Short mmCIF file of C-alpha atoms in Angstrom, two decimals:
data_model
loop_
_atom_site.label_atom_id
_atom_site.label_comp_id
_atom_site.label_asym_id
_atom_site.label_seq_id
_atom_site.Cartn_x
_atom_site.Cartn_y
_atom_site.Cartn_z
CA MET A 144 0.00 0.00 0.00
CA ALA A 145 1.35 3.40 -1.01
CA LYS A 146 2.35 5.75 1.79
CA ILE A 147 0.28 8.93 1.75
CA SER A 148 2.09 12.14 2.73
CA ALA A 149 0.61 15.19 4.42
CA ALA A 150 1.55 17.23 1.34
CA GLN A 151 -0.59 14.97 -0.87
CA VAL A 152 -3.53 15.30 1.50
CA LYS A 153 -3.18 19.09 1.49
CA GLU A 154 -2.98 19.19 -2.31
CA LEU A 155 -6.14 17.13 -2.68
CA ARG A 156 -7.95 19.26 -0.10
CA ASP A 157 -6.93 22.42 -1.95
CA LYS A 158 -8.22 20.98 -5.22
CA THR A 159 -11.53 19.69 -3.92
CA GLY A 160 -12.35 21.58 -0.71
CA VAL A 161 -13.13 18.37 1.19
CA GLY A 162 -12.14 17.54 4.76
CA MET A 163 -8.76 16.14 5.73
CA MET A 164 -10.01 12.62 6.51
CA ASP A 165 -12.01 12.37 3.28
CA ALA A 166 -8.95 13.43 1.28
CA LYS A 167 -6.72 10.91 3.00
CA LYS A 168 -9.21 8.06 2.53
CA ALA A 169 -9.54 8.83 -1.18
CA LEU A 170 -5.75 8.85 -1.62
CA VAL A 171 -5.41 5.56 0.26
CA GLU A 172 -8.15 4.04 -1.91
CA THR A 173 -6.42 5.15 -5.13
CA GLU A 174 -2.89 4.39 -3.84
CA GLY A 175 -1.87 8.03 -4.08
CA ASP A 176 -3.15 8.72 -7.61
CA MET A 177 -4.25 12.36 -7.36
CA GLU A 178 -6.55 12.43 -10.40
CA LYS A 179 -8.28 9.18 -9.47
CA ALA A 180 -8.70 10.47 -5.92
CA VAL A 181 -10.45 13.57 -7.28
CA ASP A 182 -12.80 11.31 -9.24
CA VAL A 183 -13.48 9.17 -6.16
CA LEU A 184 -14.41 12.25 -4.12
CA ARG A 185 -16.68 13.51 -6.88
CA GLU A 186 -18.38 10.13 -7.04
CA LYS A 187 -18.79 10.01 -3.27
CA GLY A 188 -20.41 13.38 -2.83
CA VAL A 189 -18.26 16.36 -3.67
CA ALA A 190 -19.87 16.76 -7.09
CA LYS A 191 -23.25 16.45 -5.42
CA ALA A 192 -22.30 19.14 -2.91
CA GLU A 193 -21.17 21.44 -5.73
CA LYS A 194 -24.40 20.82 -7.61
CA LYS A 195 -26.34 21.88 -4.56
CA SER A 196 -24.42 25.14 -4.19
CA GLY A 197 -27.08 26.96 -6.20
CA ARG A 198 -29.94 25.70 -4.06
CA VAL A 199 -31.58 27.97 -1.51
CA ALA A 200 -30.92 27.10 2.14
CA ALA A 201 -33.55 28.91 4.18
CA GLU A 202 -33.97 26.55 7.14
CA GLY A 203 -31.41 26.05 9.87
CA ILE A 204 -30.47 27.16 13.36
CA ALA A 205 -29.52 30.44 15.02
CA ALA A 206 -27.38 30.09 18.13
CA VAL A 207 -25.46 32.09 20.72
CA ALA A 208 -22.11 31.20 22.27
CA ILE A 209 -20.72 33.13 25.24
CA LYS A 210 -17.04 32.90 26.11
CA ASP A 211 -16.06 35.12 29.05
CA ASN A 212 -16.46 38.73 27.85
CA LYS A 213 -17.17 37.82 24.23
CA ALA A 214 -20.32 36.41 22.67
CA ALA A 215 -21.23 35.35 19.16
CA ILE A 216 -24.66 35.06 17.58
CA VAL A 217 -24.61 32.83 14.49
CA GLU A 218 -26.97 31.57 11.78
CA ILE A 219 -26.19 28.42 9.81
CA ASN A 220 -28.64 27.33 7.12
CA CYS A 221 -29.72 24.09 5.50
CA GLU A 222 -32.56 23.27 3.10
CA THR A 223 -35.07 21.45 5.33
CA ASP A 224 -36.12 21.50 8.98
CA SER A 225 -35.58 17.75 9.16
CA VAL A 226 -31.83 18.23 8.62
CA ALA A 227 -31.82 21.16 11.03
CA SER A 228 -33.08 18.80 13.74
CA THR A 229 -30.29 16.23 13.28
CA ASP A 230 -27.47 15.89 15.81
CA LYS A 231 -24.91 16.27 13.02
CA PHE A 232 -26.23 19.70 12.07
CA LYS A 233 -26.79 20.84 15.66
CA ASN A 234 -23.23 19.87 16.60
CA LEU A 235 -21.87 21.82 13.64
CA VAL A 236 -23.77 24.95 14.73
CA THR A 237 -22.54 24.63 18.33
CA GLU A 238 -18.92 24.08 17.31
CA VAL A 239 -18.90 26.95 14.81
CA ALA A 240 -20.55 29.37 17.27
CA ASP A 241 -18.01 28.47 19.95
CA LYS A 242 -15.12 28.89 17.53
CA ILE A 243 -16.35 32.29 16.33
CA ALA A 244 -16.85 33.53 19.90
CA GLU A 245 -13.33 32.43 20.82
CA GLU A 246 -11.47 33.79 17.78
CA GLU A 247 -13.64 36.72 16.65
CA PRO A 248 -13.18 36.53 12.85
CA ALA A 249 -13.85 39.67 10.82
CA SER A 250 -15.93 38.11 8.04
CA VAL A 251 -17.70 34.92 6.96
CA ASP A 252 -14.68 34.00 4.82
CA ASP A 253 -12.41 34.45 7.82
CA ALA A 254 -14.76 32.32 9.92
CA LEU A 255 -14.74 29.53 7.31
CA ALA A 256 -10.93 29.54 7.43
CA LEU A 257 -10.77 29.00 11.21
CA LYS A 258 -8.91 25.85 12.18
CA THR A 259 -10.86 22.88 13.60
CA ALA A 260 -10.04 19.30 14.56
CA ASN A 261 -10.95 18.16 11.03
CA GLY A 262 -9.22 20.98 9.14
CA THR A 263 -11.22 24.20 8.91
CA VAL A 264 -14.79 25.35 9.50
CA LYS A 265 -15.25 25.18 5.72
CA ASP A 266 -14.17 21.53 5.76
CA ASP A 267 -16.72 20.79 8.47
CA VAL A 268 -19.47 22.54 6.49
CA ILE A 269 -18.60 20.55 3.35
CA GLU A 270 -18.56 17.30 5.30
CA THR A 271 -22.00 18.06 6.77
CA THR A 272 -23.26 18.81 3.25
CA GLN A 273 -22.01 15.42 2.11
CA VAL A 274 -23.54 13.57 5.05
CA THR A 275 -26.92 15.28 4.94
CA GLY A 276 -27.23 15.65 1.16
CA GLU A 277 -28.28 19.29 1.57
CA LYS A 278 -26.60 22.62 1.00
CA ILE A 279 -25.19 23.88 4.30
CA SER A 280 -23.98 27.46 4.66
CA LEU A 281 -22.70 29.80 7.34
CA ARG A 282 -24.91 32.76 6.53
CA ARG A 283 -23.99 35.42 9.09
CA PHE A 284 -22.69 36.15 12.57
CA GLN A 285 -21.90 39.00 14.91
CA VAL A 286 -19.40 39.07 17.76
CA VAL A 287 -20.02 41.31 20.77
CA GLU A 288 -17.62 42.19 23.57
CA LYS A 289 -18.82 43.43 26.95
CA GLY A 290 -17.14 45.35 29.72
CA ALA A 291 -16.53 44.10 33.25
CA ASP A 292 -19.57 46.02 34.53
CA GLN A 293 -21.91 44.71 31.82
CA SER A 294 -24.02 41.57 31.57
CA PHE A 295 -24.74 39.19 28.69
CA GLY A 296 -28.09 37.48 28.23
CA SER A 297 -29.25 35.16 25.48
CA TYR A 298 -32.44 33.38 24.57
CA ILE A 299 -33.12 30.68 21.97
CA HIS A 300 -36.70 30.19 20.78
CA ASN A 301 -38.22 27.13 19.13
CA GLY A 302 -35.06 25.07 18.87
CA GLY A 303 -33.05 27.86 17.27
CA GLN A 304 -35.55 29.47 14.90
CA ILE A 305 -34.92 32.75 16.72
CA ALA A 306 -31.87 33.75 18.76
CA ALA A 307 -31.42 36.93 20.77
CA LEU A 308 -28.33 38.35 22.45
CA VAL A 309 -28.55 41.29 24.87
CA VAL A 310 -25.96 43.44 26.64
CA LEU A 311 -26.97 45.37 29.77
CA ASP A 312 -25.03 48.02 31.63
CA GLY A 313 -25.11 46.68 35.17
CA ALA A 314 -27.89 44.31 36.36
CA ASP A 315 -27.09 40.60 35.95
CA SER A 316 -27.25 37.71 33.48
CA ALA A 317 -30.71 36.60 34.67
CA THR A 318 -32.14 40.05 33.94
CA ALA A 319 -30.35 40.12 30.58
CA LYS A 320 -31.82 36.72 29.70
CA ASP A 321 -35.33 38.00 30.45
CA VAL A 322 -34.74 40.96 28.14
CA ALA A 323 -33.37 38.62 25.46
CA MET A 324 -36.57 36.57 25.72
CA HIS A 325 -38.57 39.78 25.21
CA VAL A 326 -36.45 40.69 22.17
CA ALA A 327 -37.01 37.23 20.67
CA ALA A 328 -40.77 37.49 21.18
CA ILE A 329 -41.51 41.14 20.32
CA ASN A 330 -38.78 41.97 17.78
CA PRO A 331 -37.98 45.63 18.55
CA GLU A 332 -36.03 47.66 16.00
CA TYR A 333 -34.04 49.99 18.27
CA VAL A 334 -32.91 50.14 21.89
CA ASN A 335 -34.55 53.54 22.39
CA ARG A 336 -36.27 56.25 20.39
CA GLU A 337 -33.07 58.33 20.23
CA GLN A 338 -31.63 55.68 17.90
CA VAL A 339 -34.39 56.09 15.30
CA PRO A 340 -32.84 57.79 12.23
CA ALA A 341 -33.98 61.39 11.69
CA ASP A 342 -35.08 60.72 8.10
CA ARG A 343 -37.26 57.80 9.15
CA LEU A 344 -38.81 59.86 11.96
CA ALA A 345 -39.52 62.73 9.54
CA HIS A 346 -41.09 60.36 7.02
CA GLU A 347 -43.36 58.79 9.64
CA LYS A 348 -44.41 62.22 10.90
CA ASP A 349 -45.22 63.33 7.34
CA VAL A 350 -47.37 60.24 6.79
CA LEU A 351 -49.22 60.78 10.06
CA VAL A 352 -49.90 64.44 9.24
CA LYS A 353 -51.38 63.53 5.86
CA GLU A 354 -53.38 60.73 7.47
CA ALA A 355 -54.85 63.11 10.05
CA LEU A 356 -55.69 65.77 7.43
CA ASN A 357 -57.38 63.14 5.28
CA GLU A 358 -59.60 62.33 8.25
CA ASP A 359 -60.90 65.89 8.00
CA LYS A 360 -59.62 66.77 11.44
CA PRO A 361 -59.29 70.48 12.26
CA GLU A 362 -55.75 71.71 11.66
CA LYS A 363 -55.54 73.06 15.21
CA ILE A 364 -55.75 69.55 16.68
CA VAL A 365 -53.75 67.76 13.95
CA GLU A 366 -50.46 68.61 15.66
CA LYS A 367 -51.53 67.03 18.96
CA MET A 368 -52.93 63.98 17.17
CA VAL A 369 -49.70 63.49 15.24
CA GLU A 370 -47.62 63.89 18.38
CA GLY A 371 -49.66 61.21 20.15
CA ARG A 372 -49.54 58.79 17.23
CA LEU A 373 -45.83 59.38 16.73
CA ASN A 374 -45.14 58.61 20.38
CA LYS A 375 -47.19 55.42 20.10
CA TRP A 376 -45.23 54.35 17.02
CA LEU A 377 -41.91 55.08 18.72
CA SER A 378 -42.92 53.04 21.76
CA GLU A 379 -43.77 50.10 19.52
CA ILE A 380 -40.37 49.95 17.80
CA SER A 381 -38.13 50.97 20.73
CA LEU A 382 -37.16 48.25 23.20
CA ASP A 383 -36.94 50.53 26.22
CA ASP A 384 -40.50 51.80 25.71
CA GLN A 385 -42.17 48.47 25.00
CA GLU A 386 -44.39 46.79 27.58
CA PHE A 387 -42.26 44.08 29.16
CA VAL A 388 -43.46 40.71 27.92
CA LYS A 389 -43.37 39.15 31.41
CA ASP A 390 -45.07 42.11 33.11
CA SER A 391 -47.15 44.46 30.95
CA ASP A 392 -47.51 46.90 33.85
CA GLN A 393 -43.96 48.13 33.28
CA THR A 394 -41.74 48.93 30.31
CA VAL A 395 -38.54 47.06 29.54
CA ALA A 396 -36.52 50.10 30.64
CA HIS A 397 -38.32 50.21 34.01
CA PHE A 398 -37.82 46.48 34.52
CA VAL A 399 -34.08 46.72 33.86
CA GLU A 400 -33.78 49.85 36.02
CA SER A 401 -35.44 47.97 38.90
CA LYS A 402 -32.57 45.47 38.65
CA GLY A 403 -29.93 48.18 38.68
CA GLY A 404 -29.21 48.26 34.96
CA LYS A 405 -29.80 49.80 31.56
CA VAL A 406 -30.12 48.25 28.11
CA SER A 407 -26.94 48.79 26.07
CA SER A 408 -27.57 46.75 22.90
CA PHE A 409 -29.34 43.76 21.40
CA ILE A 410 -29.10 41.54 18.33
CA ARG A 411 -31.87 39.29 17.04
CA PHE A 412 -31.48 36.62 14.33
CA GLU A 413 -34.48 34.85 12.86
CA VAL A 414 -33.62 31.91 10.62
CA GLY A 415 -34.20 32.60 6.95
CA GLU A 416 -35.25 36.25 7.32
CA GLY A 417 -34.51 38.12 4.13
CA ILE A 418 -33.82 34.99 2.08
CA GLU A 419 -35.86 34.92 -1.12
CA LYS A 420 -37.96 31.85 -1.78
CA LYS A 421 -37.00 29.52 -4.58
CA ALA A 422 -38.69 30.36 -7.85
CA ASP A 423 -40.38 26.98 -8.10
CA ASN A 424 -41.99 27.46 -4.67
CA PHE A 425 -43.20 30.89 -5.71
CA ILE A 426 -44.72 29.50 -8.93
CA ASP A 427 -46.46 26.75 -6.97
CA GLU A 428 -47.98 29.31 -4.60
CA VAL A 429 -49.26 31.41 -7.50
CA MET A 430 -50.76 28.37 -9.21
CA ASN A 431 -52.50 27.35 -5.98
CA GLN A 432 -53.98 30.84 -5.64
CA ILE A 433 -55.29 30.64 -9.21
CA LYS A 434 -56.87 27.26 -8.54
CA ASP A 435 -58.53 28.60 -5.40
#
């Protein structure tokens, strides 16, 4: 049996993008013949993985990993919820989230290049694609660092369909977790109304003015009406002003203040948000509407 060198394994990995063990097995099987090894890998799944690269992966898991003063929120996608529920996929998500929290890569490409026990994160993603038969992709992540006087809190809803990560000034992790649960459930857009962009605020005010005038309200009371409606709108999109999901008698800001803290920031990932549906699914939906 031909002896397989590390250099040969690396060359095959560079050519095909597969994991280290898959490359070595293919070289052993072909007694070191590089071209035959490429063919073997294509026959065993690499070609299938490449073919699936154009498919839309809109299912998956969002997760949070906290490592000391750093935390990462991550979304990894697959094509079906059945694959998302497998241990293989769940383990991949956990390992990648942990790795990103530890090493804080700057981009998705940098994250895919992080070293793992089997090679790189990219190798692990390719291997999971081969095992599951579905396109797997690291879609996005954010890394957050907190200060010594701040608290992290995270909440995962419905097995990872929604993940929320919150940073509080002061308070504690239990309070931060409660706020993260609120963020997951209510989906605020900003921490407070001061963060709302001026152009968006002006646009909303303009719309409300026109709406009030179209209701034939006297101009002298339009200003007060608009002010009231604008405040209501701001309270709906601003986390601090929202009624706390666990106690509607107080706002989120009041709840956190009662625990000695203040909301600093939050991030919320919902799996598949913003991903366009496949064209064939869209056509099917239109045809069903026509039939109805």
